[in-house]
Amino acid sequence: MNGPELTELADESEELVPYVSSLRRAALQAPELTGVRALSHGFLLKFLRARDFDVELALKLLLNYQHWRRDSPEISSCLSPVSVLGLLREDYHSVLPLRDHSGSRVLLYRIGQWNPKDWSAIQVFRVSLMTSEVIARETQTQRRGLKVIFDLQGWCLGHALQVTPSLARKISSVLSDAFPLKVRGIHLLNVPLFFRPVLAMIRPFLPDKIRQRIHVHGSDYTDSLLDFFSAPVLPLEYGGEGPSIQEVCQAWTNQLLQSESILQKVAAHPAGDIDVTPDNATSEGVEIRMD
């Protein structure tokens, strides 16, 4: 059975146990996880699905995730939706209620709703990380990945000045090789001149496959956006037939607030694994060789 076929199996499938066991053994021997004594089945599955059950690649992704968390404590150690509630209530961000035709989650960011005088780029990035941690727990999202729509109307010099080369590298790492989600598409709307230097900073750190998935729609985007997303998926304000921006943003804000406890546990755990228990920390099975 190949990787894509394994990805479709239920979390509890016995056929997944050897892969999970092999990844667990390798991970717990890695210096990056010194002090971590157990990793749960569900936590490891996220990384295996993100790499189509190639254990060696899944281990690399898992260790990159640990490096990123350790090197970015200003972001990863404060995953509290309450701390950015003012920004969320500006209808800045949503995960749309319907998936697209391929089953991908669709995320929307409305940059003009971010006032850089009130919220730093670090706080804004935390919103993205919180959403990513929540949806990465969904089996269907592990399988089908996500697509992102950035509406850049209202982007100004104040925004651009906050995106440093260091932050650009951190953003690109999450998009490419440091988080267990497959990024299937990035759609940019209303791209102003002030944004092009930021895009130029991020692009070199992205692998070719991600760069090829970036679509620039400009300001007359309604028809071209509908080439990628069906009308029921998109909010009314973006030429779709779905709920309004205000409705979808409020709904996702409520979802994040309901996830406050989970997110704080992720931030506090040394590996980001909040599902580990004596019952699910080990799985017996045939080890898969990685050499």
Short mmCIF file of C-alpha atoms in Angstrom, two decimals:
data_model
loop_
_atom_site.label_atom_id
_atom_site.label_comp_id
_atom_site.label_asym_id
_atom_site.label_seq_id
_atom_site.Cartn_x
_atom_site.Cartn_y
_atom_site.Cartn_z
CA MET A 1 0.00 0.00 0.00
CA ASN A 2 1.50 3.36 -1.03
CA GLY A 3 1.58 6.64 0.91
CA PRO A 4 -1.57 8.25 -0.50
CA GLU A 5 -3.50 5.03 0.14
CA LEU A 6 -2.25 4.86 3.71
CA THR A 7 -3.28 8.48 4.23
CA GLU A 8 -6.90 7.54 3.52
CA LEU A 9 -7.01 4.87 6.24
CA ALA A 10 -8.77 5.57 9.52
CA ASP A 11 -6.62 6.72 12.43
CA GLU A 12 -7.28 3.43 14.22
CA SER A 13 -6.24 1.20 11.30
CA GLU A 14 -3.82 -1.55 12.29
CA GLU A 15 -1.94 -1.03 9.03
CA LEU A 16 -0.73 2.35 10.30
CA VAL A 17 0.75 1.00 13.52
CA PRO A 18 4.17 -0.03 12.09
CA TYR A 19 4.70 3.44 10.63
CA VAL A 20 3.68 5.19 13.83
CA SER A 21 5.91 2.87 15.88
CA SER A 22 8.93 3.51 13.65
CA LEU A 23 8.48 7.27 13.74
CA ARG A 24 8.06 7.19 17.52
CA ARG A 25 11.26 5.18 18.02
CA ALA A 26 13.28 7.49 15.82
CA ALA A 27 11.82 10.67 17.29
CA LEU A 28 12.37 9.70 20.91
CA GLN A 29 16.03 9.02 20.14
CA ALA A 30 16.55 12.46 18.61
CA PRO A 31 18.42 15.11 20.64
CA GLU A 32 15.67 17.62 19.82
CA LEU A 33 13.26 15.62 21.96
CA THR A 34 15.49 14.98 24.95
CA GLY A 35 13.26 14.81 27.99
CA VAL A 36 10.17 13.76 26.03
CA ARG A 37 9.36 10.21 27.06
CA ALA A 38 6.24 9.49 24.99
CA LEU A 39 4.49 10.62 21.81
CA SER A 40 0.88 9.83 21.01
CA HIS A 41 -0.46 7.95 18.01
CA GLY A 42 -2.57 10.91 16.85
CA PHE A 43 0.27 13.41 17.15
CA LEU A 44 2.61 11.28 15.04
CA LEU A 45 -0.07 10.64 12.42
CA LYS A 46 -0.15 14.37 11.61
CA PHE A 47 3.47 14.25 10.48
CA LEU A 48 3.13 10.94 8.66
CA ARG A 49 0.12 12.12 6.66
CA ALA A 50 1.87 15.38 5.83
CA ARG A 51 4.65 13.35 4.18
CA ASP A 52 2.55 10.50 2.73
CA PHE A 53 3.88 8.02 5.28
CA ASP A 54 7.53 8.36 4.33
CA VAL A 55 8.90 7.83 7.84
CA GLU A 56 12.23 9.52 7.17
CA LEU A 57 10.58 12.65 5.76
CA ALA A 58 8.01 12.65 8.55
CA LEU A 59 10.81 12.55 11.12
CA LYS A 60 12.54 15.50 9.42
CA LEU A 61 9.27 17.46 9.50
CA LEU A 62 8.68 16.60 13.16
CA LEU A 63 12.17 17.74 14.13
CA ASN A 64 11.80 20.92 12.06
CA TYR A 65 8.57 21.60 13.96
CA GLN A 66 10.47 21.20 17.25
CA HIS A 67 13.27 23.50 16.05
CA TRP A 68 10.73 26.12 14.94
CA ARG A 69 8.89 26.06 18.28
CA ARG A 70 12.15 26.33 20.21
CA ASP A 71 13.54 29.13 18.01
CA SER A 72 10.29 31.15 17.99
CA PRO A 73 9.13 31.27 21.62
CA GLU A 74 7.66 34.75 21.11
CA ILE A 75 5.10 33.07 18.84
CA SER A 76 4.82 29.43 19.87
CA SER A 77 4.67 29.90 23.65
CA CYS A 78 1.62 32.18 23.65
CA LEU A 79 -1.26 30.48 21.88
CA SER A 80 -4.13 32.28 23.55
CA PRO A 81 -7.05 33.46 21.38
CA VAL A 82 -8.13 35.74 24.22
CA SER A 83 -4.82 37.64 23.87
CA VAL A 84 -5.73 38.66 20.29
CA LEU A 85 -9.50 38.87 20.71
CA GLY A 86 -9.56 42.54 19.70
CA LEU A 87 -7.98 41.67 16.35
CA LEU A 88 -10.28 38.70 15.78
CA ARG A 89 -13.32 40.87 16.47
CA GLU A 90 -12.26 43.14 13.62
CA ASP A 91 -13.27 40.31 11.22
CA TYR A 92 -9.63 39.80 10.31
CA HIS A 93 -9.61 36.02 9.89
CA SER A 94 -11.74 32.99 9.28
CA VAL A 95 -11.64 29.36 8.28
CA LEU A 96 -14.55 29.15 5.86
CA PRO A 97 -17.29 26.70 6.85
CA LEU A 98 -17.17 24.67 3.62
CA ARG A 99 -14.16 22.85 2.22
CA ASP A 100 -13.29 23.29 -1.44
CA HIS A 101 -13.92 20.72 -4.19
CA SER A 102 -10.78 18.76 -3.24
CA GLY A 103 -11.59 18.67 0.48
CA SER A 104 -9.06 21.34 1.47
CA ARG A 105 -9.77 23.76 4.28
CA VAL A 106 -9.99 27.36 3.05
CA LEU A 107 -8.51 30.11 5.24
CA LEU A 108 -9.18 33.81 4.74
CA TYR A 109 -7.09 36.72 6.03
CA ARG A 110 -8.23 40.33 5.55
CA ILE A 111 -5.05 42.32 6.06
CA GLY A 112 -6.79 45.70 6.02
CA GLN A 113 -8.50 44.78 9.29
CA TRP A 114 -5.10 44.58 11.00
CA ASN A 115 -4.13 47.96 12.43
CA PRO A 116 -0.33 47.83 12.81
CA LYS A 117 -0.51 50.54 15.47
CA ASP A 118 -2.53 48.22 17.71
CA TRP A 119 -1.18 44.78 16.83
CA SER A 120 2.36 43.66 16.08
CA ALA A 121 3.22 41.28 13.26
CA ILE A 122 4.16 38.71 15.92
CA GLN A 123 0.65 38.84 17.42
CA VAL A 124 -0.88 38.58 13.96
CA PHE A 125 1.29 35.55 13.16
CA ARG A 126 0.13 33.91 16.38
CA VAL A 127 -3.41 33.94 14.97
CA SER A 128 -2.20 31.90 11.99
CA LEU A 129 -0.36 29.46 14.23
CA MET A 130 -3.38 28.99 16.50
CA THR A 131 -5.62 28.23 13.54
CA SER A 132 -3.03 25.85 12.11
CA GLU A 133 -2.78 23.93 15.38
CA VAL A 134 -6.58 23.61 15.56
CA ILE A 135 -7.18 22.42 12.01
CA ALA A 136 -4.12 20.12 12.04
CA ARG A 137 -6.07 17.97 14.49
CA GLU A 138 -8.70 17.27 11.82
CA THR A 139 -8.15 14.00 9.98
CA GLN A 140 -9.67 15.32 6.76
CA THR A 141 -7.41 18.38 6.84
CA GLN A 142 -4.37 16.16 7.40
CA ARG A 143 -5.37 14.34 4.22
CA ARG A 144 -6.46 17.23 2.02
CA GLY A 145 -4.43 20.17 3.32
CA LEU A 146 -5.40 23.83 3.12
CA LYS A 147 -5.63 26.78 0.78
CA VAL A 148 -5.23 30.37 1.89
CA ILE A 149 -6.78 33.59 0.58
CA PHE A 150 -4.99 36.80 1.58
CA ASP A 151 -6.98 39.94 0.86
CA LEU A 152 -4.30 42.65 0.90
CA GLN A 153 -6.60 45.62 0.46
CA GLY A 154 -5.49 48.21 3.01
CA TRP A 155 -1.88 46.97 3.18
CA CYS A 156 0.32 49.97 3.95
CA LEU A 157 3.86 50.92 4.82
CA GLY A 158 3.07 50.40 8.51
CA HIS A 159 2.39 46.73 7.83
CA ALA A 160 5.47 46.31 5.65
CA LEU A 161 7.83 47.78 8.23
CA GLN A 162 6.82 45.10 10.74
CA VAL A 163 7.69 42.16 8.48
CA THR A 164 11.42 41.73 9.06
CA PRO A 165 13.63 39.23 7.19
CA SER A 166 13.69 37.09 10.35
CA LEU A 167 9.89 36.98 10.50
CA ALA A 168 9.72 36.31 6.75
CA ARG A 169 11.91 33.23 7.26
CA LYS A 170 9.68 32.01 10.07
CA ILE A 171 6.57 32.45 7.95
CA SER A 172 8.13 30.60 5.03
CA SER A 173 9.20 27.74 7.32
CA VAL A 174 5.63 27.20 8.51
CA LEU A 175 4.42 27.23 4.91
CA SER A 176 6.99 24.73 3.69
CA ASP A 177 8.86 22.47 6.09
CA ALA A 178 8.08 23.12 9.77
CA PHE A 179 4.37 22.40 10.23
CA PRO A 180 2.35 19.21 9.60
CA LEU A 181 -0.10 20.63 7.05
CA LYS A 182 -0.04 20.49 3.26
CA VAL A 183 -0.37 23.96 1.71
CA ARG A 184 -2.26 23.38 -1.54
CA GLY A 185 -2.64 26.98 -2.66
CA ILE A 186 -2.00 30.64 -1.75
CA HIS A 187 -4.24 33.26 -3.33
CA LEU A 188 -3.35 36.96 -3.14
CA LEU A 189 -6.03 39.59 -3.76
CA ASN A 190 -5.63 43.36 -4.08
CA VAL A 191 -1.82 43.20 -4.09
CA PRO A 192 -0.40 46.75 -3.57
CA LEU A 193 3.08 47.96 -4.41
CA PHE A 194 3.99 48.06 -0.71
CA PHE A 195 3.52 44.29 -0.49
CA ARG A 196 5.87 43.30 -3.27
CA PRO A 197 9.07 43.71 -1.17
CA VAL A 198 7.56 41.41 1.48
CA LEU A 199 6.72 38.80 -1.14
CA ALA A 200 10.24 39.13 -2.49
CA MET A 201 11.62 38.45 1.02
CA ILE A 202 9.50 35.34 1.51
CA ARG A 203 9.79 33.75 -1.95
CA PRO A 204 13.48 32.70 -1.77
CA PHE A 205 12.78 30.60 1.34
CA LEU A 206 9.90 28.72 -0.27
CA PRO A 207 10.38 25.48 -2.22
CA ASP A 208 9.44 25.49 -5.90
CA LYS A 209 6.23 23.53 -5.31
CA ILE A 210 4.92 26.22 -2.94
CA ARG A 211 6.00 29.08 -5.23
CA GLN A 212 4.09 27.43 -8.07
CA ARG A 213 0.96 27.40 -5.89
CA ILE A 214 0.93 31.19 -5.38
CA HIS A 215 -1.78 32.86 -7.44
CA VAL A 216 -1.99 36.66 -7.76
CA HIS A 217 -5.51 37.79 -8.64
CA GLY A 218 -5.20 41.58 -8.46
CA SER A 219 -8.15 43.83 -7.64
CA ASP A 220 -10.55 42.41 -10.24
CA TYR A 221 -10.53 38.97 -8.71
CA THR A 222 -14.13 37.75 -8.63
CA ASP A 223 -14.08 35.66 -11.80
CA SER A 224 -10.56 34.30 -11.35
CA LEU A 225 -11.21 33.33 -7.74
CA LEU A 226 -14.25 31.36 -8.85
CA ASP A 227 -11.95 29.37 -11.14
CA PHE A 228 -10.44 27.89 -7.97
CA PHE A 229 -13.32 27.89 -5.48
CA SER A 230 -16.99 27.14 -6.05
CA ALA A 231 -19.51 29.87 -5.20
CA PRO A 232 -20.92 28.10 -2.10
CA VAL A 233 -17.44 28.08 -0.53
CA LEU A 234 -16.80 31.82 -0.82
CA PRO A 235 -18.41 34.59 1.26
CA LEU A 236 -20.86 36.92 -0.43
CA GLU A 237 -18.34 39.77 -0.44
CA TYR A 238 -15.95 37.67 -2.55
CA GLY A 239 -18.44 36.78 -5.25
CA GLY A 240 -19.66 33.63 -3.57
CA GLU A 241 -22.91 32.30 -2.19
CA GLY A 242 -21.72 31.49 1.31
CA PRO A 243 -22.35 33.37 4.55
CA SER A 244 -21.14 36.94 4.95
CA ILE A 245 -17.65 37.91 6.06
CA GLN A 246 -18.95 38.97 9.45
CA GLU A 247 -20.69 35.63 9.99
CA VAL A 248 -17.73 33.44 9.02
CA CYS A 249 -15.24 35.52 11.01
CA GLN A 250 -17.40 35.50 14.12
CA ALA A 251 -17.95 31.74 13.80
CA TRP A 252 -14.21 31.04 13.59
CA THR A 253 -13.44 33.44 16.43
CA ASN A 254 -15.86 31.43 18.57
CA GLN A 255 -14.16 28.21 17.49
CA LEU A 256 -10.76 29.54 18.52
CA LEU A 257 -12.10 30.74 21.86
CA GLN A 258 -13.52 27.26 22.48
CA SER A 259 -10.04 25.88 21.72
CA GLU A 260 -8.28 28.13 24.27
CA SER A 261 -7.52 25.29 26.69
CA ILE A 262 -6.23 22.98 23.94
CA LEU A 263 -4.00 25.68 22.47
CA GLN A 264 -2.49 26.61 25.81
CA LYS A 265 -1.69 22.94 26.44
CA VAL A 266 0.00 22.72 23.03
CA ALA A 267 2.11 25.77 23.88
CA ALA A 268 3.08 24.34 27.27
CA HIS A 269 3.96 20.79 26.18
CA PRO A 270 7.66 20.32 25.32
CA ALA A 271 6.80 18.63 22.02
CA GLY A 272 3.38 20.17 21.34
CA ASP A 273 1.68 16.80 21.89
CA ILE A 274 -1.35 17.11 24.17
CA ASP A 275 -2.88 13.70 23.39
CA VAL A 276 -0.24 11.51 24.96
CA THR A 277 -1.50 9.18 27.71
CA PRO A 278 -0.24 5.86 29.07
CA ASP A 279 -2.76 4.16 26.77
CA ASN A 280 -1.78 5.77 23.48
CA ALA A 281 1.90 6.53 23.99
CA THR A 282 3.11 3.20 22.63
CA SER A 283 2.02 0.96 19.81
CA GLU A 284 3.48 -2.44 19.09
CA GLY A 285 4.24 -3.24 15.49
CA VAL A 286 6.87 -4.16 12.92
CA GLU A 287 9.52 -1.49 12.65
CA ILE A 288 9.92 0.09 9.22
CA ARG A 289 13.54 0.51 8.27
CA MET A 290 14.62 4.04 7.40
CA ASP A 291 17.93 3.21 5.77
#
